[in-house]
XYZ file of C-alpha atoms in Angstrom:
489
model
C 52.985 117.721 103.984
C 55.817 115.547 102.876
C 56.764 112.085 105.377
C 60.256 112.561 103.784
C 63.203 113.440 105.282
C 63.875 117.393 103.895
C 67.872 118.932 103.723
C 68.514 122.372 102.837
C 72.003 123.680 101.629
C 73.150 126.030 99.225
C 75.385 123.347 97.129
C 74.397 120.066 96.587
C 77.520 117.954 95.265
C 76.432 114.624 94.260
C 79.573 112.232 94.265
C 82.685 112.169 96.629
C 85.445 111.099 93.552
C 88.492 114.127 93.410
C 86.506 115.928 90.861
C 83.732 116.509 93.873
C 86.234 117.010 96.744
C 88.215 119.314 94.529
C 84.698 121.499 93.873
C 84.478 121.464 97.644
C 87.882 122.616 98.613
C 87.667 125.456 96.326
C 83.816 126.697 97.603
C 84.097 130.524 98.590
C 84.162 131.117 102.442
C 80.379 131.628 103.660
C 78.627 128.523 101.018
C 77.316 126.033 102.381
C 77.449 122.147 100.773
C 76.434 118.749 101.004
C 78.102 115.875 99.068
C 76.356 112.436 98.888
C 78.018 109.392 98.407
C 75.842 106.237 96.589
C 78.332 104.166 98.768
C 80.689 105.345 101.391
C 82.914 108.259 100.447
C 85.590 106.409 99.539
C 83.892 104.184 96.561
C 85.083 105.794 94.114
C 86.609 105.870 90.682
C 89.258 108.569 92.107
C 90.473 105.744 94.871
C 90.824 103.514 92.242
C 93.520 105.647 90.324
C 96.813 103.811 89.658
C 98.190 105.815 86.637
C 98.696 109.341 88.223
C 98.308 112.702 87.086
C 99.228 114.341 83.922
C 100.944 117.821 84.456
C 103.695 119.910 82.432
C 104.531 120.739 85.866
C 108.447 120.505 85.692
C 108.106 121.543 82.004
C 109.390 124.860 80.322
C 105.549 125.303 79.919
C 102.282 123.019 78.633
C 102.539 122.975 74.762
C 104.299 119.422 74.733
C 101.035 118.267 76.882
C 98.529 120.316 74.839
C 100.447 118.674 71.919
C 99.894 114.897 73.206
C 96.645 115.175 74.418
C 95.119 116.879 70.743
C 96.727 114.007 69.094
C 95.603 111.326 71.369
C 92.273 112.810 71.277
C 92.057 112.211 67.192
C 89.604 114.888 66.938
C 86.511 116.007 68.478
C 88.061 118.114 70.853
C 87.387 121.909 71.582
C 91.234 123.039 71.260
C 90.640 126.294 74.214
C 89.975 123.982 76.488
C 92.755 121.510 76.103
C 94.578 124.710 76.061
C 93.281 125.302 79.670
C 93.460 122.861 81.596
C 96.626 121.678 80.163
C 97.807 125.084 80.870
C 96.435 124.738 84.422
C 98.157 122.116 85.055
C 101.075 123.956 87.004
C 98.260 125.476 89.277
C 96.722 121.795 89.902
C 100.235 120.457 91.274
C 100.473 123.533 93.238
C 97.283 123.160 94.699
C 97.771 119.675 95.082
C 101.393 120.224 97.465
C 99.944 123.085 98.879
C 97.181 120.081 100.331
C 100.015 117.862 101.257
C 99.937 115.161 98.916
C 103.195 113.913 98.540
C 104.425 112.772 95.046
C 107.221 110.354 94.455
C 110.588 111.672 94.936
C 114.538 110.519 94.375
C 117.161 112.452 95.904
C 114.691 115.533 95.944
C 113.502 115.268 92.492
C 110.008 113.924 91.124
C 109.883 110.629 89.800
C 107.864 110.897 87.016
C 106.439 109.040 84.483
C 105.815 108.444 81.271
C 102.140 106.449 79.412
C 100.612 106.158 76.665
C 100.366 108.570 73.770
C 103.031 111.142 75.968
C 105.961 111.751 74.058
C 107.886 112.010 77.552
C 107.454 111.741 81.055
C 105.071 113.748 82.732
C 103.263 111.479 85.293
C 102.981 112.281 88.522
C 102.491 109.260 90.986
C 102.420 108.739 94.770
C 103.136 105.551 96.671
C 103.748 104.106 92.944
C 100.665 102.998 91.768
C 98.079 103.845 94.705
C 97.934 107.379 93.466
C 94.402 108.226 93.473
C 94.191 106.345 97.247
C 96.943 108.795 98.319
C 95.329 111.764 96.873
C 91.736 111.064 97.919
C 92.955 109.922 101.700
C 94.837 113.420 102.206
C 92.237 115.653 100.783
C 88.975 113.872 102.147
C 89.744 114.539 105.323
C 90.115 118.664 104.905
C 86.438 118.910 103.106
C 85.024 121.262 105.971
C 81.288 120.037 104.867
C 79.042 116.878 105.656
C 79.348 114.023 103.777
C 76.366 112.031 103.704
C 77.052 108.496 102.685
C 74.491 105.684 101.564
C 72.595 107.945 99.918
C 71.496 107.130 96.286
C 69.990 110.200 94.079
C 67.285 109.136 91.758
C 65.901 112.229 90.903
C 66.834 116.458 90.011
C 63.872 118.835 91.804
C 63.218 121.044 89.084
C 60.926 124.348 89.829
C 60.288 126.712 86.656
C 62.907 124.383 84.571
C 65.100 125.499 87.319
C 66.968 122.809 89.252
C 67.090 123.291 92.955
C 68.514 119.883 94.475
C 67.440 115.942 93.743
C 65.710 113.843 95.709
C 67.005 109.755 96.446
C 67.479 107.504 99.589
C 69.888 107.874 102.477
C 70.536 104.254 104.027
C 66.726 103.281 102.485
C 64.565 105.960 103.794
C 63.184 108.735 101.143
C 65.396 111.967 101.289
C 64.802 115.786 99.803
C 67.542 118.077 99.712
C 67.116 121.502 98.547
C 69.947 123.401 96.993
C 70.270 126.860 95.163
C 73.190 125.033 92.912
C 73.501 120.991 92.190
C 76.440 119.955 91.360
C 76.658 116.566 88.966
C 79.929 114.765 89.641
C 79.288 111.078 89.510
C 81.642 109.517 87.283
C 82.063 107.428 84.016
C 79.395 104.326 83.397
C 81.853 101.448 83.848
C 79.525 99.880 86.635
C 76.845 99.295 84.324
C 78.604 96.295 82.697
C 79.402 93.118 83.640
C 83.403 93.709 84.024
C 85.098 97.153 83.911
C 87.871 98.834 85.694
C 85.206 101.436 87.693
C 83.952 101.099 90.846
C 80.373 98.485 90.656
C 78.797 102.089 92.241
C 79.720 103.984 89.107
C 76.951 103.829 86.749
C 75.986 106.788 85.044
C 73.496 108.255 87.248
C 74.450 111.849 86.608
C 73.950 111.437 82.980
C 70.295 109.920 83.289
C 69.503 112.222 85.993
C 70.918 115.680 83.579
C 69.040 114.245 80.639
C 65.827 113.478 82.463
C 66.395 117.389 83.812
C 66.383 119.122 79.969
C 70.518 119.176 79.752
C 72.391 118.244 76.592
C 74.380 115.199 76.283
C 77.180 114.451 73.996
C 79.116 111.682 72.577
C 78.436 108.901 74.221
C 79.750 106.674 71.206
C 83.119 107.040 72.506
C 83.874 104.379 75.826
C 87.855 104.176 76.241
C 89.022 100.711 77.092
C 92.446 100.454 79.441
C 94.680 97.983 77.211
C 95.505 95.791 80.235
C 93.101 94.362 82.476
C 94.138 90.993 84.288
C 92.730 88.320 83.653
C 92.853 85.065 85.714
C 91.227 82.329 84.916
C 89.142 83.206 82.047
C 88.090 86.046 84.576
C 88.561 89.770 84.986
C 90.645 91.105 87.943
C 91.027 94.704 87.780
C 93.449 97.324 85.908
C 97.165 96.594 85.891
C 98.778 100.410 85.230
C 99.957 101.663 82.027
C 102.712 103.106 84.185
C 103.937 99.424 84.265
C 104.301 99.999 80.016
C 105.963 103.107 80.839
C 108.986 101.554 83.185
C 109.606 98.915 80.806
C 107.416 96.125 80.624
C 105.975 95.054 77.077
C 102.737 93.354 75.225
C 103.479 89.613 74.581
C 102.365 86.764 72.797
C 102.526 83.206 74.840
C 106.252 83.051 72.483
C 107.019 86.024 73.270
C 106.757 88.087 70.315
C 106.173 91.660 70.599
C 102.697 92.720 69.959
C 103.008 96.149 69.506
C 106.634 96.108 67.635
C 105.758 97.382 64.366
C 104.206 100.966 66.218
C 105.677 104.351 66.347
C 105.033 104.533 70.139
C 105.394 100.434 70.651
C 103.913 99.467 73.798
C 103.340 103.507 74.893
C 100.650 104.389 71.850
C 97.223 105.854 72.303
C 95.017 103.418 74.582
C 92.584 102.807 71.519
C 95.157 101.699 69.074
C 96.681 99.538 71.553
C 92.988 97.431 72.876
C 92.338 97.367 69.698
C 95.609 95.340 68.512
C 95.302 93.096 71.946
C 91.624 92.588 71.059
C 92.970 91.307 67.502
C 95.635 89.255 68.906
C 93.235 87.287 71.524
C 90.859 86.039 68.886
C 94.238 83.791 67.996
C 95.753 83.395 71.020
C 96.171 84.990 74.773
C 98.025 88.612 74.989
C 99.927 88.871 77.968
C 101.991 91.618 79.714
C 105.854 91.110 80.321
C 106.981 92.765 83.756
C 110.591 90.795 84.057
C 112.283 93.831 83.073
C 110.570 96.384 85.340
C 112.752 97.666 87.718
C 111.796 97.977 91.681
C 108.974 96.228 90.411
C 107.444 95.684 94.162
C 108.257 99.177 95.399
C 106.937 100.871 92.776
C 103.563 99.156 91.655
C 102.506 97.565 95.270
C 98.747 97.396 94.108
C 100.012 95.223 91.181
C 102.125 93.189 92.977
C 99.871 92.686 95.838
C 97.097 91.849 93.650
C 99.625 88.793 91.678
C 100.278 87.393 95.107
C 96.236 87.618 95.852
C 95.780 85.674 92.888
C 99.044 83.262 93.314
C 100.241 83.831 90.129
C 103.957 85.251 89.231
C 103.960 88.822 88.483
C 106.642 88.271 85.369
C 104.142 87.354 82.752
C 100.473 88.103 83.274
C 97.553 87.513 81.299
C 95.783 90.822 80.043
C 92.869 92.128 78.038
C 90.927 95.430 76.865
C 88.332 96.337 79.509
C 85.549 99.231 79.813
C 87.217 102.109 81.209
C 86.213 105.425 80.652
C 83.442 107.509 79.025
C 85.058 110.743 76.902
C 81.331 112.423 76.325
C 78.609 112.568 79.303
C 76.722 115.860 79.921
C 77.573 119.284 77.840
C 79.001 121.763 79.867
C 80.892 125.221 79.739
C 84.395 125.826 81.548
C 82.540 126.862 84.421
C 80.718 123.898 84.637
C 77.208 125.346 83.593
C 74.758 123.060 81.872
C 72.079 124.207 79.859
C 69.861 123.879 82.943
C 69.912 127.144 85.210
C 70.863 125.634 88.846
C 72.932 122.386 87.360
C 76.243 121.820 86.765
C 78.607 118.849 86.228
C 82.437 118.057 86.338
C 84.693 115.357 86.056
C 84.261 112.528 84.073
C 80.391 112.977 84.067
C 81.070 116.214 82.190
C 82.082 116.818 78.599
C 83.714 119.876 77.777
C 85.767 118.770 74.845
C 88.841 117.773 76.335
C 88.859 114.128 75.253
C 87.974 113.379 71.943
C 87.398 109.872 70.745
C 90.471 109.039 72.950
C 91.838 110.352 76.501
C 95.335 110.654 76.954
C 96.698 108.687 79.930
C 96.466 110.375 83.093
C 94.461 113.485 81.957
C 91.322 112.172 83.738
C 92.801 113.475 87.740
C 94.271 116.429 86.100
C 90.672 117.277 84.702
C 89.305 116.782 88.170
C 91.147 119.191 89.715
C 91.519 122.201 87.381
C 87.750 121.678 86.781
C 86.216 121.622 90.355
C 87.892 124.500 90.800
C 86.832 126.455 87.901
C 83.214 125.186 88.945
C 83.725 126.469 92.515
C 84.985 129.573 91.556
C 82.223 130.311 89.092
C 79.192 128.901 91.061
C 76.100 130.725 90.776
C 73.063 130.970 93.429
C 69.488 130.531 92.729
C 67.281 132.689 94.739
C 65.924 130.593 97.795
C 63.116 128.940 96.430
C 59.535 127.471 97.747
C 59.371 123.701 96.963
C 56.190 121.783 97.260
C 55.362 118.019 97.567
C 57.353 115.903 94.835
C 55.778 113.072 92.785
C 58.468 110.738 92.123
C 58.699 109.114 88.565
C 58.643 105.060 87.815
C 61.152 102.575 87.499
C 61.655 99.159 86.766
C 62.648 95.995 88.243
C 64.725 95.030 85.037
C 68.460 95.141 84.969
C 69.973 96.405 81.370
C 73.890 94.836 82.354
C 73.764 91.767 80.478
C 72.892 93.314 77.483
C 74.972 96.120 77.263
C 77.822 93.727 78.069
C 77.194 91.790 75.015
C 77.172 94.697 72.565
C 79.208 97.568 73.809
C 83.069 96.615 73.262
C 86.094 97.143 71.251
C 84.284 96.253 68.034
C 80.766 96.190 67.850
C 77.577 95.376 65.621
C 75.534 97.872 64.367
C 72.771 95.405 63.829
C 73.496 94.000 67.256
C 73.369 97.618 68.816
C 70.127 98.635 66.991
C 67.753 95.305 68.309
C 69.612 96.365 71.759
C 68.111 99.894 71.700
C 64.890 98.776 70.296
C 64.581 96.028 73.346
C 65.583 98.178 75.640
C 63.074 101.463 74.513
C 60.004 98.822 74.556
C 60.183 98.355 78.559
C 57.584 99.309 80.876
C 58.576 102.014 83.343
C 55.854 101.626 86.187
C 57.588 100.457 88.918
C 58.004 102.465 92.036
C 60.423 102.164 94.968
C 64.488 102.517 95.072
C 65.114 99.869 93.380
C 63.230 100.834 90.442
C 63.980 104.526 90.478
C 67.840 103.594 90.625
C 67.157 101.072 87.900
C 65.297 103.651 85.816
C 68.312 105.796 85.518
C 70.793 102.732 84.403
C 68.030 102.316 81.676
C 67.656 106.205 80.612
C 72.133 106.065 80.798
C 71.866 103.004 78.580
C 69.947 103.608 75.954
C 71.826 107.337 75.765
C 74.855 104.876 75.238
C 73.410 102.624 72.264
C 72.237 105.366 70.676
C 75.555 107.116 70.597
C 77.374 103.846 69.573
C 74.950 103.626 66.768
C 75.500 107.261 65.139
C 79.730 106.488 65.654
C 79.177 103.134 64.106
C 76.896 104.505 61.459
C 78.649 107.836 60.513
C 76.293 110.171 61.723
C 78.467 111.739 64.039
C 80.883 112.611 61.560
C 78.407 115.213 60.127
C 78.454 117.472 63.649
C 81.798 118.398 65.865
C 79.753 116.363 68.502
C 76.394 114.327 68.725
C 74.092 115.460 71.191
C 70.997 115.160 72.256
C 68.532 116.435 74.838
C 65.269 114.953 76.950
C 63.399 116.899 74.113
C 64.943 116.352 70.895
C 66.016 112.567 71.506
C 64.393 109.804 70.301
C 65.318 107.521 73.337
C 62.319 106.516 74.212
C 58.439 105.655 72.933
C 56.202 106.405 76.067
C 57.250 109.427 76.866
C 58.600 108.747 80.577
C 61.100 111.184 80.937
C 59.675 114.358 81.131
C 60.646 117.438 82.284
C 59.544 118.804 85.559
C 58.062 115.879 86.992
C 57.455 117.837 89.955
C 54.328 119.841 91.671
C-alpha cells in the first residue's frame, strides 16, 4: 500500500494561467476538477500579460485578423484553425464581459489598440497595460473547484497507455491524483533560461511530461522573442509592451535615428523581424525605446511606468533588447484539445494546434487561451474509473541544463554550438531520485526536445514536413533509454 498522499477527481488541470481557468469555467455542470499550481495560483504567465487580447470584436467580422495573423505566422500554420479561433474571437469577448472583466473605455467606446504585425487596432486592454492581472484577478475567483497550490507534477500515471492523472509534490510531500481526463496547460519554456519575459515557474513541464507519456511534439525550433525587454544596467528587467509601439513610441539609436525606418510596418512589424533588427543594431551600439511622444503615458502603461521609477531611470528613453518570450510549437493537439494519448489533453501555450507558425501575432496568445479552454471543456472525454496500483517513480538528476541553453538558444544561433549542446546534454546520467531530481528530469527531457528542434530549423530539415515532430518512440533524444512509456505497475 502506497505512504503517498492519493486525490481522486474526474479532471485533473495542471496549471492555473487563463488557458486553465478558462477550461475550468467552461466544465459541464456535474465534473469534477482539480487544478495544481507549481507556485501559487497566481504565478503565472497569464498575470504577467501587458499587451492584451487580440479580437475582431468591434469588426464587420474576423477576416482582417485571420489576414494578420497568417501573415505574421510566415507559414507553418494549419489555416482552419486560424480560421477558428480568429473567428471565435467575438464569442471570447463575450464570454469575457459576460465574467465582468472590464476593458478600457472613452466616452463608452473601447479603447483599443493596435501591435505588431496588425494592420489596425484590435487590442483589447484593461487598466492599460496590467491586462492579464485584471483578467486573471476577476475570473480566479469564480473557478467553483479546488486549487491546490505548491504542488509540482513530475510525472503522467499511465494504465494500458491510458493516462489517468500524474503524480508530483504538494508543499514537499509525495502526491497521487487520479483523474479520468488530465488536462496539460502549463505554459511556454521561458523559465528555463537565464532571462526571459515568463514567469521563473514556467518551464516546460507539460511538454516533458506529454513526451515522456507517448504524445507527439512539434516545432520546437520556433521560440518568439518580445523586441523590447528593459534593460538596466547591463541587466534584464522584464517586458516593456508593444502596446507602448502601438501609441507612438519608436526604436532608437543613442542619436536618435530610427531603427526600424526603412520597414513597411516601421516600429509595428512582425516581432521576429523587429528582434532581429535590434539584435543587429546592439552588436554596434545600444537600441533603445523612445516613449516622449506617448500620450497619457502614466495612465495608460502604469506597469511600465512604475517599473522606470523602481529602477530610477526616466521613462522617455529606455534601454531595450530581444528576450525569450514565447514557444509557437509544444505538444500536438486537435481543436478539442486531444493528444495522441487517450486520457491527455493540452491547451494554451503548451499546445500546438497550428495557430502560430514560426511567428505569433501580438496579442493572439490570451485570445488562444480562451477560445481553446473552452473548446477543450466542451469536448472533454471520460475514461472509465480505473484501478491504479503502486507507482514506481522514474530518476532525475541533480544537474541544472539553464546555463547552457542560455548560451545557445537566441536570436541567431550556431548549429555547431547547438549540436555539442544536445550531445552534452543526452550523455547525462538520470539516476537520481527525489523532487528535485524528478523536476530537474523534466527541464532536461524539455531541453533537449528544444535543441533538437533548433537544429532541424537551423539545418533545413523542417522545411521537408508542414511541421517537425517527434514522439517518446520515434525520437532520438536520448541514448539510455530513460523515458519510457508506462513507467508504472
Amino acid at each position: 500500500m502506497s505512504l503517498h498522499k492519493r486525490l481522486e477527481t474526474d479532471v485533473l488541470i495542471i496549471g492555473t494561467g487563463l488557458a486553465a481557468i478558462s477550461v475550468a469555467l467552461h466544465l459541464p455542470s456535474g465534473m469534477n476538477a482539480l487544478l495544481v499550481s507549481k507556485g501559487t495560483r497566481f504565478e503565472t504567465n497569464s498575470v504577467r500579460a501587458q499587451g492584451g487580447i487580440a479580437s475582431a470584436y468591434a469588426e464587420i467580422d474576423h477576416r482582417g485578423h485571420f489576414e494578420d495573423t497568417c501573415q505574421a505566422a510566415k507559414g507553418r500554420i494549419n489555416r482552419s484553425v486560424v480560421d477558428y479561433v480568429t473567428r471565435s474571437g467575438t464569442e471570447a469577448m463575450e464570454f469575457l464581459l459576460r465574467q465582468g472583466v472590464l476593458f478600457d473605455q472613452s466616452e463608452g467606446e473601447f479603447l483599443l489598440g493596435r501591435e505588431g504585425a496588425h494592420r489596425l487596432p484590435r487590442i483589447y486592454h484593461c487598466g492599460g497595460d496590467e491586462t492579464g492581472k485584471r483578467i486573471m484577478e476577476t475570473l480566479m475567483p469564480q473557478v467553483p473547484f479546488p486549487i491546490l497550490e505548491q504542488t509540482h507534477i513530475t510525472e503522467l500515471i499511465q494504465v494500458n497507455g491510458q493516462v489517468v492523472g500524474a503524480v508530483g509534490y504538494s508543499e514537499g510531500e509525495p502526491i497521487e491524483i487520479v483523474a479520468r481526463a488530465t488536462i496539460l496547460a502549463t505554459g511556454g519554456v521561458g523559465g528555463l533560461f537565464a532571462a526571459s519575459t515568463n514567469d521563473p515557474l514556467i518551464q516546460g513541464d507539460g511538454i516533458a511530461l506529454a513526451f515522456e507519456a507517448g504524445a507527439t511534439i512539434r516545432d520546437l525550433g520556433y521560440i518568439q522573442h518580445h523586441p523590447t525587454v528593459l534593460v538596466h544596467a547591463g541587466r534584464s528587467e522584464g517586458l516593456i509592451t508593444e502596446a507602448l509601439r502601438g501609441a507612438g513610441a519608436t526604436l532608437v539609436t543613442k542619436n536618435g535615428d530610427r531603427i526600424m525606418a526603412d520597414h513597411p510596418m516601421q516600429d509595428l512589424a512582425a516581432r521576429d523581424e523587429v528582434a532581429k533588427r535590434i539584435h543587429e543594431v546592439r552588436k554596434r551600439e545600444p537600441v533603445y525605446l523612445d516613449t516622449s511622444n506617448v500620450v497619457d503615458r502614466t495612465k495608460r502603461f502604469p506597469t511600465f511606468v512604475e517599473k522606470c521609477e523602481k529602477l530610477n531611470i526616466n521613462p522617455d528613453l529606455v534601454e531595450i533588447a530581444p528576450g525569450i518570450h514565447f514557444l509557437m510549437g509544444g505538444i500536438e493537439t486537435d481543436l478539442s484539445g486531444r493528444t495522441q494519448v487517450e486520457g491527455l489533453y493540452a491547451v494554451g501555450e503548451t499546445a500546438s494546434i497550428g495557430l502560430h507558425g514560426r511567428n505569433r501575432l501580438a496579442s493572439n496568445s490570451l485570445l488562444e487561451c480562451v477560445v481553446m479552454g473552452k473548446a477543450v471543456a466542451e469536448q472533454l472525454k471520460l475514461l472509465p474509473e480505473r484501478s491504479v496500483k503502486q507507482i514506481k517513480r522514474r530518476p532525475g538528476t541533480l544537474r541544472s541544463v539553464t546555463d547552457r541553453l542560455s548560451q545557445v538558444i537566441g536570436v541567431e544561433m550556431d548549429v555547431r554550438q547547438i549540436q555539442e549542446s544536445l550531445d552534452a546534454l543526452k550523455d547525462w546520467t538520470l539516476d537520481e531520485s527525489g523532487q528535485e531530481a524528478e523536476e530537474n528530469r523534466l527541464r532536461h527531457v524539455t531541453a533537449c526536445l528544444l535543441l533538437e528542434g533548433a537544429r532541424s530549423r537551423l539545418t533545413g530539415e523542417d522545411e521537408s514536413v508542414e511541421q517537425v515532430a517527434v514522439t517518446a518512440t520515434t525520437g532520438g533524444i536520448f541514448n539510455r533509454g530513460y523515458r519510457t512509456v508506462g513507467h508504472h505497475e
